[in-house]
Amino acid sequence: MFDKYIVCEEGFRVLDDGRTGGVVEVRMPYYRGLTLSMVEAVDLVLDGRPVPPSRTTFTVHGHTYRFDQLPHTTDDRWEMGERAQLAFETDEPLAPGEHEVAVTVRLRISYMPVPGGGRDSKRLTLAA
């Protein structure tokens, strides 16, 4: 439903903590907010290569989580329209210029018999 809004066109940047990798901002592809325990996955593919969940973190309104923490996080929410930061590590520094960024969000919605979520991909430009 809101798939085309998952990957935000602004905010793509390199990590600023000395690690190699970057940050892409993402939105919830669902018309309601959900507790983080209902976010099953936020999968990232960068330039055709999947980034393992073990090399990504998820930050929403200032709180950062590893993906293995989300199933147990019942006291925090990701609201509709709220930008979350998906930080990821890479083996090599990201080159300035265009990158293909694809994100798939899988959600567990209590009243739906099938998983919810969506996917989006965009070409984002990393500033020099």
GROMACS .gro file of C-alpha atoms in nm:
model
  128
    1MET     CA    1   0.000   0.000   0.000
    2PHE     CA    2   0.272   0.248   0.099
    3ASP     CA    3   0.560   0.057  -0.064
    4LYS     CA    4   0.688   0.345  -0.274
    5TYR     CA    5   0.749   0.550   0.042
    6ILE     CA    6   0.966   0.296   0.231
    7VAL     CA    7   1.307   0.416   0.111
    8CYS     CA    8   1.350   0.789   0.184
    9GLU     CA    9   1.526   0.985  -0.086
   10GLU     CA   10   1.702   1.207   0.168
   11GLY     CA   11   1.935   1.108   0.449
   12PHE     CA   12   2.154   0.852   0.267
   13ARG     CA   13   2.500   0.899   0.417
   14VAL     CA   14   2.815   0.725   0.537
   15LEU     CA   15   2.850   0.619   0.899
   16ASP     CA   16   3.008   0.893   1.109
   17ASP     CA   17   3.152   0.669   1.382
   18GLY     CA   18   3.466   0.544   1.205
   19ARG     CA   19   3.313   0.220   1.074
   20THR     CA   20   3.274   0.159   0.701
   21GLY     CA   21   2.917   0.157   0.582
   22GLY     CA   22   2.619   0.388   0.571
   23VAL     CA   23   2.272   0.487   0.680
   24VAL     CA   24   1.950   0.483   0.482
   25GLU     CA   25   1.626   0.622   0.619
   26VAL     CA   26   1.311   0.411   0.587
   27ARG     CA   27   0.939   0.447   0.662
   28MET     CA   28   0.674   0.205   0.783
   29PRO     CA   29   0.473   0.060   0.489
   30TYR     CA   30   0.154   0.033   0.692
   31TYR     CA   31  -0.116   0.282   0.782
   32ARG     CA   32  -0.080   0.226   1.158
   33GLY     CA   33   0.218   0.223   1.387
   34LEU     CA   34   0.330  -0.107   1.537
   35THR     CA   35   0.530  -0.213   1.840
   36LEU     CA   36   0.881  -0.313   1.736
   37SER     CA   37   0.816  -0.674   1.834
   38MET     CA   38   0.587  -0.690   1.529
   39VAL     CA   39   0.861  -0.579   1.288
   40GLU     CA   40   0.988  -0.915   1.168
   41ALA     CA   41   1.261  -0.787   0.937
   42VAL     CA   42   1.395  -0.488   0.750
   43ASP     CA   43   1.613  -0.641   0.478
   44LEU     CA   44   1.860  -0.426   0.287
   45VAL     CA   45   2.014  -0.494  -0.054
   46LEU     CA   46   2.283  -0.247  -0.157
   47ASP     CA   47   2.398  -0.245  -0.520
   48GLY     CA   48   2.259  -0.596  -0.569
   49ARG     CA   49   2.427  -0.743  -0.259
   50PRO     CA   50   2.224  -0.834   0.051
   51VAL     CA   51   2.351  -0.682   0.375
   52PRO     CA   52   2.323  -0.941   0.656
   53PRO     CA   53   2.096  -0.841   0.947
   54SER     CA   54   2.394  -0.900   1.178
   55ARG     CA   55   2.561  -0.600   1.010
   56THR     CA   56   2.264  -0.366   1.045
   57THR     CA   57   2.095  -0.177   1.326
   58PHE     CA   58   1.754  -0.012   1.341
   59THR     CA   59   1.708   0.329   1.507
   60VAL     CA   60   1.369   0.484   1.569
   61HIS     CA   61   1.324   0.817   1.756
   62GLY     CA   62   1.672   0.794   1.907
   63HIS     CA   63   1.666   0.430   2.026
   64THR     CA   64   1.894   0.185   1.845
   65TYR     CA   65   1.827  -0.190   1.826
   66ARG     CA   66   1.989  -0.496   1.674
   67PHE     CA   67   1.742  -0.706   1.478
   68ASP     CA   68   1.768  -0.993   1.726
   69GLN     CA   69   1.633  -0.752   1.992
   70LEU     CA   70   1.316  -0.652   1.807
   71PRO     CA   71   1.108  -0.966   1.882
   72HIS     CA   72   1.134  -0.881   2.254
   73THR     CA   73   1.081  -0.504   2.227
   74THR     CA   74   0.721  -0.442   2.334
   75ASP     CA   75   0.767  -0.096   2.486
   76ASP     CA   76   0.865   0.095   2.172
   77ARG     CA   77   0.681   0.169   1.848
   78TRP     CA   78   0.746   0.261   1.486
   79GLU     CA   79   0.472   0.500   1.379
   80MET     CA   80   0.329   0.552   1.034
   81GLY     CA   81   0.528   0.823   0.854
   82GLU     CA   82   0.809   0.813   1.109
   83ARG     CA   83   1.157   0.782   0.962
   84ALA     CA   84   1.378   0.512   1.103
   85GLN     CA   85   1.750   0.486   1.032
   86LEU     CA   86   1.885   0.160   0.899
   87ALA     CA   87   2.260   0.169   0.965
   88PHE     CA   88   2.476  -0.093   0.793
   89GLU     CA   89   2.838  -0.197   0.783
   90THR     CA   90   3.028  -0.280   0.466
   91ASP     CA   91   3.370  -0.432   0.407
   92GLU     CA   92   3.484  -0.137   0.196
   93PRO     CA   93   3.401   0.234   0.224
   94LEU     CA   94   3.103   0.341   0.016
   95ALA     CA   95   3.198   0.527  -0.299
   96PRO     CA   96   3.040   0.868  -0.358
   97GLY     CA   97   2.775   0.870  -0.631
   98GLU     CA   98   2.467   0.664  -0.710
   99HIS     CA   99   2.379   0.339  -0.534
  100GLU     CA  100   2.082   0.107  -0.580
  101VAL     CA  101   1.912   0.067  -0.242
  102ALA     CA  102   1.636  -0.192  -0.197
  103VAL     CA  103   1.452  -0.247   0.131
  104THR     CA  104   1.196  -0.512   0.220
  105VAL     CA  105   0.997  -0.467   0.542
  106ARG     CA  106   0.815  -0.768   0.690
  107LEU     CA  107   0.550  -0.696   0.953
  108ARG     CA  108   0.338  -0.920   1.174
  109ILE     CA  109  -0.008  -0.767   1.188
  110SER     CA  110  -0.236  -0.930   1.444
  111TYR     CA  111  -0.555  -0.943   1.236
  112MET     CA  112  -0.397  -1.042   0.903
  113PRO     CA  113  -0.350  -1.413   0.826
  114VAL     CA  114  -0.050  -1.340   0.601
  115PRO     CA  115   0.257  -1.129   0.675
  116GLY     CA  116   0.232  -0.760   0.595
  117GLY     CA  117   0.495  -0.517   0.481
  118GLY     CA  118   0.632  -0.415   0.146
  119ARG     CA  119   0.938  -0.347  -0.063
  120ASP     CA  120   1.086  -0.046  -0.233
  121SER     CA  121   1.401   0.035  -0.425
  122LYS     CA  122   1.552   0.362  -0.530
  123ARG     CA  123   1.876   0.497  -0.673
  124LEU     CA  124   2.019   0.719  -0.401
  125THR     CA  125   2.315   0.953  -0.433
  126LEU     CA  126   2.588   0.951  -0.172
  127ALA     CA  127   2.755   1.292  -0.146
  128ALA     CA  128   3.131   1.317  -0.180
   0.00000   0.00000   0.00000
